[in-house]
C-alpha cells in the first residue's frame, strides 16, 4: 500500500496509526480511529483497511467531515467518525475505476483501491471525482452502558498490549453517577469477581502494593488495570465481561447480604 | 539502521515493508519481497536483512534490475527478484569498506554494512563503486506443485497474521487444471482432513456460515481461510502440509471408496 | 503522538525505534535507547514513553547532551544516556504548560506533554523555555557482573525476538578475562545447565549442527544463541538466570568433580 501511494505521490507523508487491530474487528477499528483522527493535522487522509467483506458488495467510500478525509470500506469501520461528523459529513461511493490499480484483486482492496484513491486525493483530485454522493452509511451502534439499581452496568470492550481492560463506561457517565449517588468515591466491580476495585486518578496512585484498580483513561473511558502488570492475566477476564460502577457502600452491603 | 541511513542522507524516505518475517526464514523473505517490490516507485532501494549467516563468508551484494535496487546478503533472500529479472540483472559483491560504518560487528551487517551502502546508493554512488560485478548469485529453488492423478498437489508455504494458510499453487495452475478437467468447480483438500473445501472468489462469499474455504489471494496463490477466524487454529494445520486441488467429483468418489 | 507532532511541525521527520519494549520495563528501554541514539544524526530529538508513573509526581524532562535531545519521564529511562553524557548533560524540568495539549490526561503524557514539547523543540524553542534547569536526575544503577573464582558471573538481562539470551557481560570484560586466565578459549555456562557453550565470532560459525553457542553481539555484550532457532525455547531459560564465563578447562574440571 505504501509503495502504491508513493508511486502516485512521492511527496505523500505516510504515518502508521496501528497494525494491531484484532483481525476482522470492525468495531475496535472504529473506536481506535475515532480516538485518534482529530489529533492529526486538518486535511489528513485516513485509510482504514479492516475489511472482512472485501470483494463482496460492501461499498468502498471516501468521507469528508470538513477537515479530515477517510478512505475505506463502508462496513462500520467509520461508525464513530460518521456519528461525530453528523451533518458535516459528505460521503462518496468509490466507483471510478480509472483511479484504481490496473488489476484489482478480490481480496486486497487496501492495495488496489484504497491506497491509489487516497494518493490521488492527496494530489487534489476532488472527492466527487471518485463516484456519487451517498448518505446511507453503515453505522454499527455501540452497546451503551445501562442504569441499574445503585449504579451503572457496562462491559469490557477491548484490551491493550499492557493487559488493561477497557470498558464502554465514559467519564461523563461516571461524573453523573457521582452526582446522583452524592458520593465522591465509587467502586468498580467485575462479573464473577468478589473484589471491588477503587477508582484512582493515575496508575501510580495504586502503586507499591501490586494492586488492581480502575481509572479514567486517556480516551475518557473507565479502565481496569493491575499496577505494573496485566489486569487481563491477573483477573482472567476477557472482552465482553460485565463491569459495574457503584458506590462503595452499596457494594459492601451486597457483599454482606 | 534508520539512524545510520539518515546520518548519510537526511532526505532519504524510509518505508518499512515488514518486520514480521519468521526469524531466519530466507524463503519467506524472498517471497514477500518478490510480491511487494514492483509496487514501489522506480529507483527504490530495497534493503533486506534476513541474515542467519551474518559474519560468515556469505557475500553482501547490491543488485539492480534496471528499475529497482536491492541491498542485502547473497543467501537466497533475493531468489524471486533474481529469477524475475533474469538477463536484466546486474549484481555487485560489496567489498569497499570505506562505505561501511567505521566499526563493523560480526552479527549486525544490517546496521554496519547494508544501511550505509543503501544510503550512499541513494546519494548516487554507482553500484560498481561498492565492489566487483558478479553473476553467480544464490537462488533457492522453490518446490513446485506436482501433477497427480486427477489434480495437482502442492503444500502450505506460510501463514499470515489472520491465520490464513497460503500454498504454492498459483492461479495459472488452477486455471490450467480447470481446463484439463473440463470442470468449472474444483475443490481443495488438505492432508489428514476428511473435508473438501470449495473455491470462492472472495472471503465474504463463504460468509454467514462459519465456513472454511479456499480462494486465490491477492498475490495470486491458492489460500485456505476460515471466514472471520483463523484457518490455522481451526484446522490445526501447519506450514509444510500437503494440499490437493481436484475436481469435486473425483474427491466425492474417493470419499465413497 | 505522531498526529500531535505533525500538527505543530508538519516538516518533522518521525522515526520509530521500537514499540517492542516489555511493558513498564524502564531498564530495557534505557538500554535500547543507550544502544541506538548515537547512530542518529546530531540534533535528533528522542522521545521515550515507558512511563508506569504517569500522572504521579515523577518529573517530565528535556535533556541535551550537546548533540542529542531527549524528552520523557525522569524515571530512569534515560539512565544510560545520563551516565554517558556526564558533565556534558543539561536537563530541564518540563513545567511550562503552554507547550502542552490544552487538556492533559493523567494517563498518557506521551501524547499530551512529550509529543508537543518535542515538536516545539524541533521548531527551535530552546530547552530552557520548558522549565527550570535541574541536575538531580533519576539513574537506575545497572547490576554489574562480578569476579568469581576462575571467571566472571553475570546474568541474562533480556531476550530478543529471535530468542537470543543477552547478558550484562561486556566485550571488555571478556577480553580482560582472556588476558587474566591466559586463555584464548573461554566457555559459557548457564545456571542449572550441565552443558558449557563455546564462544564463537558469528552465528554461522556454530552452523550445520543445531548448536547452542555464545558470541559478542552487535551491542558489545555476551549473547547466548541457538543456531537458526530460539535459545530461550531450547534451553528453557529466562531473564535473570546466572551466566558464568570461565576457561574451558576449569569448567571441565568442575564437570568431572
XYZ file of C-alpha atoms in Angstrom:
771
model
C 0.000 0.000 0.000
C 2.819 2.425 0.830
C 4.535 1.655 -2.460
C 1.308 2.275 -4.372
C 0.805 5.625 -2.619
C 4.378 6.763 -3.277
C 4.222 5.807 -6.956
C 1.327 8.259 -7.315
C 2.523 10.947 -4.900
C 6.182 10.768 -3.937
C 5.659 13.701 -1.549
C 2.999 11.915 0.486
C 3.777 11.781 4.211
C 2.662 8.349 5.442
C 2.051 7.611 9.133
C 1.005 4.256 10.615
C -1.600 4.613 13.367
C -1.712 0.914 14.168
C -1.351 -2.572 12.739
C -2.581 -4.125 15.985
C -6.356 -4.202 15.440
C -7.673 -7.703 16.094
C -8.296 -9.354 12.699
C -11.782 -8.501 11.325
C -12.704 -6.406 14.404
C -14.508 -3.534 12.691
C -15.786 -2.060 15.981
C -12.326 -1.906 17.539
C -11.022 -0.202 14.397
C -13.863 2.319 14.523
C -13.069 3.133 18.130
C -9.296 3.475 17.659
C -9.786 5.674 14.595
C -12.419 7.727 16.438
C -9.961 8.358 19.269
C -7.013 9.274 17.017
C -8.052 11.172 13.923
C -8.629 14.575 15.493
C -5.015 14.700 16.730
C -3.800 14.785 13.113
C -3.467 17.948 11.025
C -6.514 19.214 9.138
C -6.518 17.782 5.628
C -5.150 14.403 6.729
C -6.401 11.421 4.720
C -7.087 8.407 6.944
C -7.062 4.988 5.260
C -8.661 2.154 7.179
C -8.483 -1.429 5.905
C -10.291 -3.722 8.324
C -12.274 -5.335 5.590
C -13.657 -8.851 6.078
C -16.178 -8.260 3.285
C -13.571 -7.371 0.654
C -14.683 -8.436 -2.818
C -18.387 -8.601 -1.864
C -20.940 -5.861 -2.470
C -19.898 -3.695 0.508
C -19.101 -0.262 -0.909
C -15.711 1.446 -0.992
C -16.164 5.043 0.193
C -14.477 8.422 0.625
C -15.772 10.531 3.504
C -15.070 14.178 4.337
C -16.098 15.878 7.586
C -14.905 19.338 6.542
C -11.422 18.783 7.977
C -10.389 15.158 7.644
C -10.758 12.665 4.814
C -11.426 8.938 5.257
C -10.976 6.160 2.697
C -12.034 2.546 3.215
C -14.927 0.092 3.178
C -18.428 1.152 4.225
C -18.705 -1.667 6.749
C -18.996 0.189 10.036
C -15.308 0.950 10.384
C -16.184 4.653 10.190
C -19.101 4.446 12.668
C -17.522 6.808 15.224
C -16.390 9.267 12.562
C -19.828 9.326 10.903
C -21.674 9.768 14.203
C -19.420 12.628 15.280
C -19.462 14.468 11.950
C -23.237 14.153 11.610
C -24.483 16.983 9.348
C -20.971 17.996 8.332
C -20.343 14.654 6.641
C -20.085 14.261 2.874
C -19.579 10.744 1.550
C -18.983 9.264 -1.884
C -19.279 5.741 -3.263
C -15.955 4.970 -4.952
C -16.719 3.580 -8.419
C -14.386 5.371 -10.860
C -12.001 2.531 -11.644
C -9.560 4.710 -13.564
C -8.182 5.687 -10.131
C -7.600 2.043 -9.157
C -4.614 -0.144 -9.917
C -4.953 -1.710 -13.388
C -5.696 -5.117 -11.880
C -7.972 -5.198 -8.852
C -7.788 -8.369 -6.749
C -10.886 -9.583 -4.925
C -9.046 -9.908 -1.610
C -6.882 -6.808 -1.084
C -8.639 -3.545 -1.930
C -6.309 -1.767 0.502
C -3.559 -2.059 -2.088
C -5.629 -1.979 -5.273
C -8.382 0.574 -4.494
C -7.990 2.482 -1.206
C -4.259 3.286 -1.455
C -4.428 4.689 -5.018
C -7.653 6.624 -4.327
C -6.101 8.172 -1.182
C -2.961 9.046 -3.137
C -4.960 10.783 -5.894
C -6.971 12.589 -3.211
C -3.668 13.855 -1.781
C -2.921 15.230 -5.240
C -6.114 17.302 -5.084
C -8.465 15.117 -7.088
C -11.832 16.142 -5.607
C -13.943 13.690 -3.587
C -16.756 13.861 -6.117
C -14.463 12.562 -8.863
C -14.390 9.082 -7.334
C -18.145 8.424 -7.526
C -21.632 9.507 -6.488
C -22.607 11.337 -3.318
C -24.336 8.937 -0.892
C -25.777 9.273 2.591
C -26.926 5.845 3.761
C -23.697 4.864 5.529
C -23.235 1.750 7.626
C -23.087 2.652 11.299
C -22.760 -0.089 13.893
C -24.446 1.142 17.055
C -22.281 0.785 20.154
C -23.845 -1.040 23.032
C -24.447 1.599 25.679
C -23.974 1.064 29.425
C -27.281 0.855 31.262
C -28.598 2.244 34.534
C -29.087 -0.425 37.189
C -30.141 -0.208 40.812
C -27.474 1.830 42.620
C -25.100 2.196 39.688
C -24.255 1.719 36.041
C -23.516 -1.502 34.188
C -21.233 -1.604 31.171
C -18.773 -4.096 29.756
C -15.178 -4.687 28.731
C -14.932 -3.685 25.075
C -11.246 -4.281 24.434
C -7.805 -4.708 25.944
C -4.479 -3.092 25.166
C -0.949 -4.513 24.925
C -0.384 -3.830 28.621
C -3.337 -6.056 29.545
C -5.502 -3.120 30.654
C -9.233 -3.849 30.427
C -11.114 -1.001 28.762
C -14.866 -0.537 29.250
C -17.627 1.386 27.484
C -18.332 3.478 30.603
C -17.405 7.094 29.824
C -16.047 9.808 32.107
C -19.305 11.754 31.700
C -21.292 8.810 32.957
C -19.019 8.435 35.976
C -19.424 12.110 36.855
C -23.212 11.844 36.510
C -23.197 8.801 38.753
C -21.103 10.514 41.432
C -23.575 13.389 41.365
C -26.640 11.155 41.560
C -25.326 8.990 44.362
C -23.939 12.096 46.108
C -20.713 10.168 46.533
C -17.155 11.227 45.999
C -15.962 7.651 45.922
C -17.214 4.988 43.587
C -16.078 1.407 43.221
C -15.825 -0.894 40.232
C -16.912 -4.468 40.219
C -16.333 -7.124 37.543
C -18.665 -10.017 36.831
C -17.622 -13.145 38.693
C -15.101 -11.409 40.966
C -15.697 -10.806 44.667
C -13.328 -7.900 44.915
C -14.346 -4.262 44.355
C -11.734 -2.011 42.791
C -11.109 1.584 43.825
C -11.136 4.435 41.355
C -7.745 6.154 41.010
C -6.578 9.217 39.117
C -3.476 7.613 37.600
C -1.742 4.219 37.608
C 0.932 5.103 40.119
C -1.638 6.129 42.742
C -2.351 2.423 43.220
C 1.400 1.872 43.411
C 3.730 -0.156 45.618
C 1.125 -2.748 46.529
C 0.554 -4.978 43.480
C -2.909 -3.589 43.305
C -5.729 -3.824 40.832
C -7.571 -0.546 40.304
C -9.678 1.460 37.887
C -9.261 4.903 36.358
C -10.476 7.068 33.522
C -8.026 6.512 30.692
C -6.608 8.930 28.142
C -9.522 8.315 25.786
C -12.045 9.136 28.536
C -13.237 5.639 29.382
C -13.211 3.579 32.565
C -10.280 1.175 32.515
C -9.274 -1.588 34.907
C -5.551 -2.035 35.448
C -3.107 -4.076 37.510
C -0.244 -1.830 38.624
C 2.910 -2.711 36.645
C 1.297 -5.869 35.300
C -1.533 -7.230 33.199
C -5.068 -6.983 34.623
C -6.208 -9.352 31.886
C -3.858 -12.094 33.101
C -4.282 -11.272 36.791
C -8.079 -11.406 36.742
C -8.555 -13.907 33.933
C -11.210 -11.665 32.406
C -11.956 -11.178 28.742
C -13.705 -8.823 26.361
C -17.461 -8.865 26.960
C -17.345 -9.292 30.747
C -19.841 -7.110 32.663
C -18.481 -4.212 34.703
C -20.460 -2.343 37.343
C -19.815 1.104 38.720
C -21.429 1.636 42.121
C -20.943 3.386 45.443
C -18.530 1.735 47.818
C -21.318 1.251 50.359
C -23.845 -0.345 48.071
C -21.243 -2.861 47.154
C -20.326 -3.565 50.769
C -23.996 -4.190 51.525
C -24.280 -6.578 48.649
C -21.220 -8.373 49.900
C -22.749 -8.732 53.325
C -26.087 -9.977 52.062
C 19.603 1.172 10.618
C 17.284 4.146 10.112
C 19.601 6.389 12.096
C 22.583 5.266 10.033
C 20.719 5.969 6.771
C 19.603 9.428 7.910
C 23.095 10.414 9.059
C 24.260 9.831 5.474
C 21.184 11.109 3.639
C 18.797 13.194 5.715
C 16.434 13.377 2.711
C 16.036 9.614 2.449
C 12.410 8.472 2.543
C 12.324 5.249 4.592
C 9.412 2.805 4.407
C 9.071 -0.434 6.409
C 7.669 -3.297 4.336
C 7.579 -5.765 7.208
C 9.248 -6.789 10.453
C 7.121 -9.922 10.657
C 9.216 -12.420 8.686
C 9.756 -15.570 10.739
C 13.305 -15.427 12.162
C 15.879 -16.846 9.676
C 13.191 -17.714 7.084
C 15.039 -16.678 3.930
C 12.436 -18.218 1.615
C 9.530 -16.342 3.221
C 11.512 -13.101 2.930
C 12.216 -13.814 -0.746
C 8.535 -14.375 -1.422
C 7.292 -11.294 0.465
C 9.883 -9.098 -1.246
C 9.038 -10.664 -4.629
C 5.374 -9.798 -4.113
C 5.974 -6.214 -2.956
C 8.880 -4.551 -4.721
C 7.205 -3.796 -8.020
C 4.543 -1.693 -6.279
C 7.226 0.809 -5.224
C 8.460 3.692 -7.390
C 11.232 3.037 -9.886
C 14.582 3.761 -8.283
C 13.553 2.414 -4.883
C 16.348 0.779 -2.880
C 15.127 -2.334 -1.057
C 17.149 -3.440 1.973
C 16.570 -6.975 3.179
C 18.191 -8.267 6.377
C 17.161 -11.859 6.970
C 20.699 -12.941 7.515
C 21.400 -16.072 9.576
C 24.872 -16.332 8.030
C 25.968 -12.824 9.058
C 29.708 -12.693 9.738
C 30.453 -15.840 7.705
C 31.654 -15.899 4.117
C 28.243 -15.283 2.565
C 28.593 -12.205 0.352
C 26.958 -8.813 0.843
C 25.539 -7.690 -2.525
C 23.914 -4.828 -4.416
C 21.560 -5.845 -7.223
C 19.944 -3.724 -9.929
C 17.212 -4.954 -12.278
C 17.085 -1.760 -14.345
C 14.428 -0.200 -12.133
C 14.854 -1.308 -8.523
C 17.936 -1.695 -6.339
C 18.398 -4.400 -3.702
C 20.917 -4.479 -0.860
C 21.478 -7.432 1.455
C 23.123 -10.818 1.892
C 23.517 -13.201 -1.071
C 21.833 -16.053 0.794
C 18.728 -16.678 -1.305
C 16.727 -13.782 0.086
C 16.699 -12.298 -3.430
C 15.778 -15.583 -5.185
C 12.455 -14.275 -6.560
C 13.950 -10.961 -7.630
C 16.879 -12.649 -9.374
C 14.670 -15.173 -11.171
C 12.294 -12.469 -12.400
C 14.985 -10.032 -13.529
C 16.955 -12.742 -15.324
C 19.044 -11.083 -18.073
C 18.288 -7.584 -16.835
C 20.068 -8.219 -13.532
C 23.374 -6.620 -12.614
C 24.902 -7.597 -9.280
C 27.936 -6.480 -7.314
C 29.840 -8.021 -4.402
C 30.047 -5.321 -1.711
C 33.678 -5.110 -0.580
C 34.574 -1.392 -0.460
C 34.710 -0.903 3.281
C 35.028 2.873 3.087
C 31.230 2.885 2.635
C 30.680 0.877 5.845
C 30.419 2.136 9.406
C 33.911 2.569 10.915
C 33.403 -0.491 13.126
C 31.696 -3.481 11.545
C 30.256 -6.004 14.002
C 30.136 -9.666 13.046
C 26.451 -10.000 13.941
C 24.572 -6.984 12.540
C 25.552 -6.096 8.982
C 22.118 -4.510 8.526
C 23.296 -1.583 10.597
C 27.005 -1.627 9.769
C 27.089 -2.526 6.043
C 23.688 -2.639 4.294
C 22.208 0.561 5.739
C 25.220 2.774 4.915
C 25.673 1.225 1.446
C 21.978 1.803 0.668
C 22.255 5.371 1.926
C 25.276 6.112 -0.271
C 23.464 4.487 -3.202
C 20.571 6.904 -2.564
C 23.130 9.712 -2.865
C 24.024 8.487 -6.360
C 27.149 6.497 -5.627
C 27.090 3.998 -8.519
C 26.582 0.270 -7.908
C 30.008 -0.532 -9.332
C 31.686 1.590 -6.645
C 30.848 -0.920 -3.931
C 32.718 -3.882 -5.456
C 33.115 -6.221 -8.418
C 30.424 -7.307 -10.844
C 29.383 -10.895 -10.131
C 26.839 -13.266 -11.612
C 26.824 -16.483 -9.575
C 24.026 -15.487 -7.188
C 22.458 -17.786 -4.635
C 18.974 -18.801 -5.757
C 16.961 -21.198 -3.628
C 14.663 -23.125 -5.948
C 11.053 -23.125 -4.819
C 9.461 -26.507 -4.502
C 6.928 -26.686 -7.316
C 3.465 -28.278 -7.049
C 3.263 -31.562 -8.942
C 0.698 -33.196 -11.191
C -1.040 -36.160 -9.582
C -3.857 -38.400 -10.738
C -6.930 -36.164 -11.150
C -5.393 -32.992 -9.788
C -2.417 -31.041 -8.509
C -0.552 -31.451 -5.243
C 1.180 -28.529 -3.534
C 1.796 -27.515 0.045
C 1.279 -24.813 2.665
C 4.267 -22.484 2.398
C 3.365 -19.887 5.003
C 0.624 -18.337 7.095
C -0.345 -14.716 7.714
C -1.422 -12.876 10.862
C -5.069 -13.723 10.160
C -4.273 -17.448 10.250
C -4.811 -17.880 6.516
C -2.893 -20.848 5.055
C -1.074 -19.905 1.865
C 0.011 -22.554 -0.645
C 2.455 -22.702 -3.560
C -0.365 -23.453 -6.046
C -0.641 -20.480 -8.410
C -3.681 -19.029 -10.160
C -2.258 -20.120 -13.538
C -2.059 -23.701 -12.346
C -5.655 -23.599 -11.126
C -6.855 -22.272 -14.474
C -4.906 -24.985 -16.332
C -6.429 -27.618 -14.080
C -9.973 -26.362 -14.657
C -9.332 -26.542 -18.377
C -7.851 -30.020 -18.254
C -10.575 -31.477 -16.071
C -13.228 -29.555 -18.063
C -14.665 -28.509 -14.744
C -15.851 -25.152 -13.548
C -15.704 -26.190 -9.942
C -12.665 -27.520 -8.176
C -12.239 -28.494 -4.555
C -9.312 -28.253 -2.178
C -8.250 -30.985 0.166
C -5.694 -30.850 2.983
C -3.610 -33.774 4.149
C -5.207 -35.541 7.096
C -8.589 -33.793 6.785
C -11.740 -35.520 5.534
C -13.436 -32.349 4.427
C -13.089 -30.844 0.946
C -13.151 -27.061 0.722
C -14.923 -25.104 -2.012
C -13.152 -22.484 -4.089
C -14.575 -18.978 -3.583
C -13.880 -15.645 -5.257
C -13.585 -13.629 -2.023
C -13.797 -14.237 1.735
C -17.321 -12.953 2.192
C -18.709 -15.405 -0.376
C -18.241 -18.145 2.223
C -19.924 -15.852 4.735
C -22.550 -16.292 7.415
C -21.838 -19.958 7.965
C -18.538 -20.209 9.880
C -17.110 -21.866 6.847
C -13.660 -22.922 5.767
C -12.941 -22.220 2.119
C -10.222 -21.555 -0.414
C -9.581 -18.704 -2.844
C -6.882 -17.144 -4.977
C -5.312 -14.458 -2.836
C -4.035 -11.005 -3.746
C -0.584 -12.405 -4.572
C -2.091 -14.959 -6.967
C -1.782 -18.100 -4.847
C -4.302 -20.594 -3.504
C -5.115 -19.779 0.109
C -7.236 -21.618 2.660
C -9.239 -19.428 5.039
C -11.781 -19.727 7.827
C -14.359 -16.948 7.439
C -13.787 -14.294 10.142
C -11.411 -16.566 12.005
C -8.106 -18.417 11.805
C -7.908 -21.437 9.465
C -4.611 -22.323 11.103
C -6.246 -22.663 14.526
C -9.476 -24.138 13.171
C -7.801 -26.907 11.194
C -4.693 -27.372 13.307
C -2.559 -27.392 10.162
C 0.948 -26.034 9.786
C 3.425 -24.972 7.152
C 4.504 -27.939 5.025
C 1.134 -29.756 4.996
C 0.158 -31.188 1.596
C -2.706 -29.538 -0.271
C -4.531 -31.108 -3.219
C -6.582 -29.372 -5.851
C -9.036 -31.725 -7.597
C -12.478 -31.837 -9.147
C -15.392 -32.033 -6.739
C -16.439 -35.358 -8.230
C -13.100 -37.088 -8.050
C -12.966 -36.202 -4.414
C -16.526 -37.396 -3.769
C -15.643 -40.720 -5.378
C -12.575 -41.026 -3.220
C -14.733 -40.275 -0.205
C -17.169 -43.021 -1.144
C -14.485 -45.609 -1.778
C 1.604 11.197 19.268
C 2.595 11.376 15.602
C -0.524 13.402 14.799
C 0.241 15.816 17.649
C 3.822 16.292 16.425
C 2.745 16.894 12.818
C 0.076 19.421 13.805
C 2.869 21.502 15.371
C 5.618 20.802 12.839
C 4.469 19.344 9.532
C 8.108 19.060 8.454
C 9.097 16.830 11.358
C 10.749 13.572 10.272
C 9.451 10.857 12.617
C 11.234 7.513 13.039
C 10.105 4.632 15.253
C 12.986 2.971 17.093
C 10.854 0.298 18.715
C 7.410 -0.492 20.084
C 8.634 -3.818 21.462
C 9.887 -2.817 24.922
C 8.319 -5.066 27.564
C 5.517 -3.062 29.242
C 6.860 -0.919 32.149
C 10.445 -2.177 31.669
C 12.306 1.080 32.227
C 15.712 -0.618 32.320
C 15.216 -2.365 28.974
C 14.144 0.949 27.456
C 17.222 2.672 28.880
C 19.469 0.017 27.365
C 17.845 0.005 23.914
C 17.929 3.795 23.771
C 21.532 3.813 25.000
C 22.499 1.458 22.171
C 20.651 3.343 19.428
C 20.732 7.094 19.891
C 24.275 7.742 18.738
C 23.517 6.235 15.314
C 21.051 9.062 14.623
C 22.004 12.464 13.196
C 23.159 15.183 15.583
C 20.201 17.283 16.656
C 17.817 14.315 16.780
C 15.101 14.552 19.444
C 14.479 11.175 21.104
C 11.083 10.698 22.768
C 10.806 7.820 25.208
C 7.474 6.872 26.772
C 7.943 3.923 29.082
C 6.122 5.611 31.876
C 4.472 3.499 34.590
C 4.416 6.520 36.920
C 2.479 8.763 34.500
C 0.277 11.239 36.380
C 2.241 10.920 39.634
C 4.941 13.319 40.802
C 7.685 11.884 38.573
C 9.030 14.788 36.522
C 8.762 15.248 32.769
C 12.184 16.313 31.461
C 14.117 17.550 28.432
C 17.780 16.532 28.314
C 20.554 17.721 25.995
C 23.991 16.135 25.777
C 25.396 18.696 23.338
C 24.315 16.675 20.302
C 21.094 14.800 21.010
C 17.897 15.836 22.768
C 15.770 13.528 24.934
C 12.172 14.060 26.063
C 10.330 11.827 28.512
C 9.778 10.955 32.156
C 12.620 11.221 34.700
C 12.120 7.650 35.872
C 15.404 6.003 34.922
C 14.563 5.560 31.258
C 17.477 7.869 30.450
C 19.957 6.188 32.830
C 22.374 5.129 30.077
C 22.179 8.483 28.326
C 22.760 10.416 31.560
C 25.691 8.240 32.614
C 27.364 8.566 29.222
C 26.854 12.317 28.853
C 28.049 13.019 32.399
C 29.347 16.628 32.531
C 28.011 17.460 29.082
C 24.411 16.925 30.195
C 21.940 19.771 30.598
C 18.474 18.861 31.855
C 15.253 20.781 32.381
C 12.095 20.028 34.336
C 9.185 20.485 31.916
C 6.599 22.701 33.622
C 5.534 25.302 31.054
C 2.067 24.043 30.284
C 1.508 26.422 27.380
C 3.528 23.913 25.313
C 1.220 21.029 26.269
C -2.043 19.976 24.644
C -4.945 22.047 26.047
C -6.223 19.059 28.014
C -3.630 16.875 29.712
C -4.800 13.394 30.687
C -3.335 11.721 33.756
C -2.514 8.516 31.876
C -0.935 9.442 28.512
C 1.680 12.185 28.753
C 3.303 10.788 25.611
C 0.505 12.330 23.594
C -0.335 15.320 25.791
C 3.079 16.502 27.037
C 6.115 14.778 25.447
C 4.952 14.843 21.814
C 4.054 18.562 21.777
C 7.196 19.561 23.731
C 9.373 17.571 21.291
C 7.583 19.164 18.351
C 8.142 22.700 19.706
C 11.778 21.792 20.386
C 12.058 20.773 16.714
C 10.805 24.284 15.849
C 13.729 25.762 17.784
C 12.055 26.601 21.072
C 15.058 26.450 23.439
C 15.311 23.786 26.155
C 15.236 26.400 28.888
C 11.807 27.583 27.741
C 10.142 24.418 29.015
C 11.165 24.814 32.669
C 13.995 25.105 35.187
C 17.472 23.644 34.870
C 17.839 20.620 37.163
C 20.626 18.168 37.874
C 19.303 15.504 40.261
C 18.219 13.008 37.595
C 16.969 9.503 38.297
C 19.611 6.951 37.330
C 18.947 3.272 37.917
C 22.298 1.593 38.506
C 22.841 -1.487 36.356
C 23.783 -4.634 38.205
C 27.391 -5.316 37.275
C 28.876 -8.778 36.632
C 31.164 -9.895 39.452
C 34.509 -11.639 39.610
C 34.292 -15.219 40.884
C 36.889 -17.943 41.274
C 38.213 -18.726 37.785
C 35.852 -16.480 35.887
C 33.134 -13.857 35.792
C 29.489 -14.188 36.773
C 26.770 -12.099 35.139
C 23.154 -12.673 34.221
C 20.640 -12.706 31.389
C 19.222 -9.180 31.167
C 16.879 -9.526 28.219
C 15.948 -11.541 25.157
C 15.253 -10.512 21.566
C 12.619 -11.619 19.069
C 14.904 -14.398 17.825
C 15.080 -15.929 21.311
C 18.700 -14.920 21.824
C 19.650 -14.536 25.507
C 21.567 -11.329 26.143
C 23.760 -10.910 29.228
C 25.333 -7.974 31.077
C 28.853 -9.292 30.409
C 30.620 -6.830 28.108
C 33.251 -7.427 25.430
C 35.814 -5.551 27.539
C 35.238 -7.895 30.438
C 35.666 -10.935 28.199
C 38.948 -9.585 26.847
C 40.185 -8.877 30.375
C 39.245 -12.396 31.415
C 41.058 -13.977 28.467
C 44.119 -11.985 29.413
C 43.936 -12.892 33.098
C 43.375 -16.577 32.525
C 45.979 -16.536 29.705
C 43.461 -18.430 27.635
C 42.404 -17.959 24.081
C 39.300 -20.015 24.588
C 36.649 -19.355 27.152
C 33.389 -21.170 27.739
C 29.993 -20.010 28.883
C 27.863 -21.782 31.425
C 24.260 -21.111 32.391
C 22.770 -21.744 35.812
C 21.111 -25.139 36.006
C 22.549 -26.454 32.733
C 25.260 -29.115 32.531
C 26.492 -28.097 29.120
C 29.209 -25.479 28.513
C 28.856 -23.356 25.412
C 31.734 -22.336 23.162
C 32.426 -18.746 22.242
C 32.014 -18.040 18.521
C 32.663 -14.978 16.381
C 29.352 -15.073 14.499
C 26.186 -17.206 14.424
C 27.080 -19.212 11.343
C 30.355 -20.418 12.888
C 28.270 -22.749 15.059
C 26.384 -23.762 11.928
C 25.116 -27.016 10.463
C 24.900 -28.775 13.809
C 21.866 -27.408 15.668
C 24.256 -25.989 18.178
C 23.930 -23.638 21.102
C 26.774 -21.142 21.374
C 27.769 -17.742 22.664
C 29.190 -14.657 20.982
C 29.704 -10.936 21.472
C 26.691 -9.293 19.884
C 26.403 -6.073 17.882
C 25.906 -4.030 21.060
C 29.087 -5.464 22.595
C 27.558 -7.896 25.081
C 27.839 -11.648 25.560
C 24.828 -13.357 23.987
C 23.750 -16.995 24.005
C 22.145 -18.260 20.801
C 20.783 -21.454 19.271
C 21.794 -21.592 15.612
C 18.719 -20.907 13.420
C 16.411 -21.277 16.396
C 15.477 -19.858 19.772
C 17.937 -20.353 22.643
C 15.225 -19.213 25.024
C 12.920 -22.054 23.971
C 15.729 -24.580 23.541
C 17.229 -24.049 26.989
C 14.097 -23.004 28.855
C 15.982 -20.131 30.438
C 14.620 -16.734 31.330
C 15.744 -13.228 32.165
C 17.643 -13.165 35.460
C 19.385 -16.541 35.076
C 23.049 -16.537 36.119
C 25.683 -16.851 33.391
C 29.322 -17.701 34.021
C 32.283 -17.068 31.767
C 35.227 -19.336 32.556
C 38.106 -21.177 30.928
C 37.222 -24.389 29.155
C 39.484 -26.335 31.495
C 38.150 -25.021 34.749
C 34.695 -25.988 33.627
C 35.809 -29.466 32.578
C 37.374 -29.963 35.975
C 34.201 -28.835 37.652
C 32.269 -31.227 35.479
C 34.492 -34.121 36.496
C 34.289 -33.358 40.179
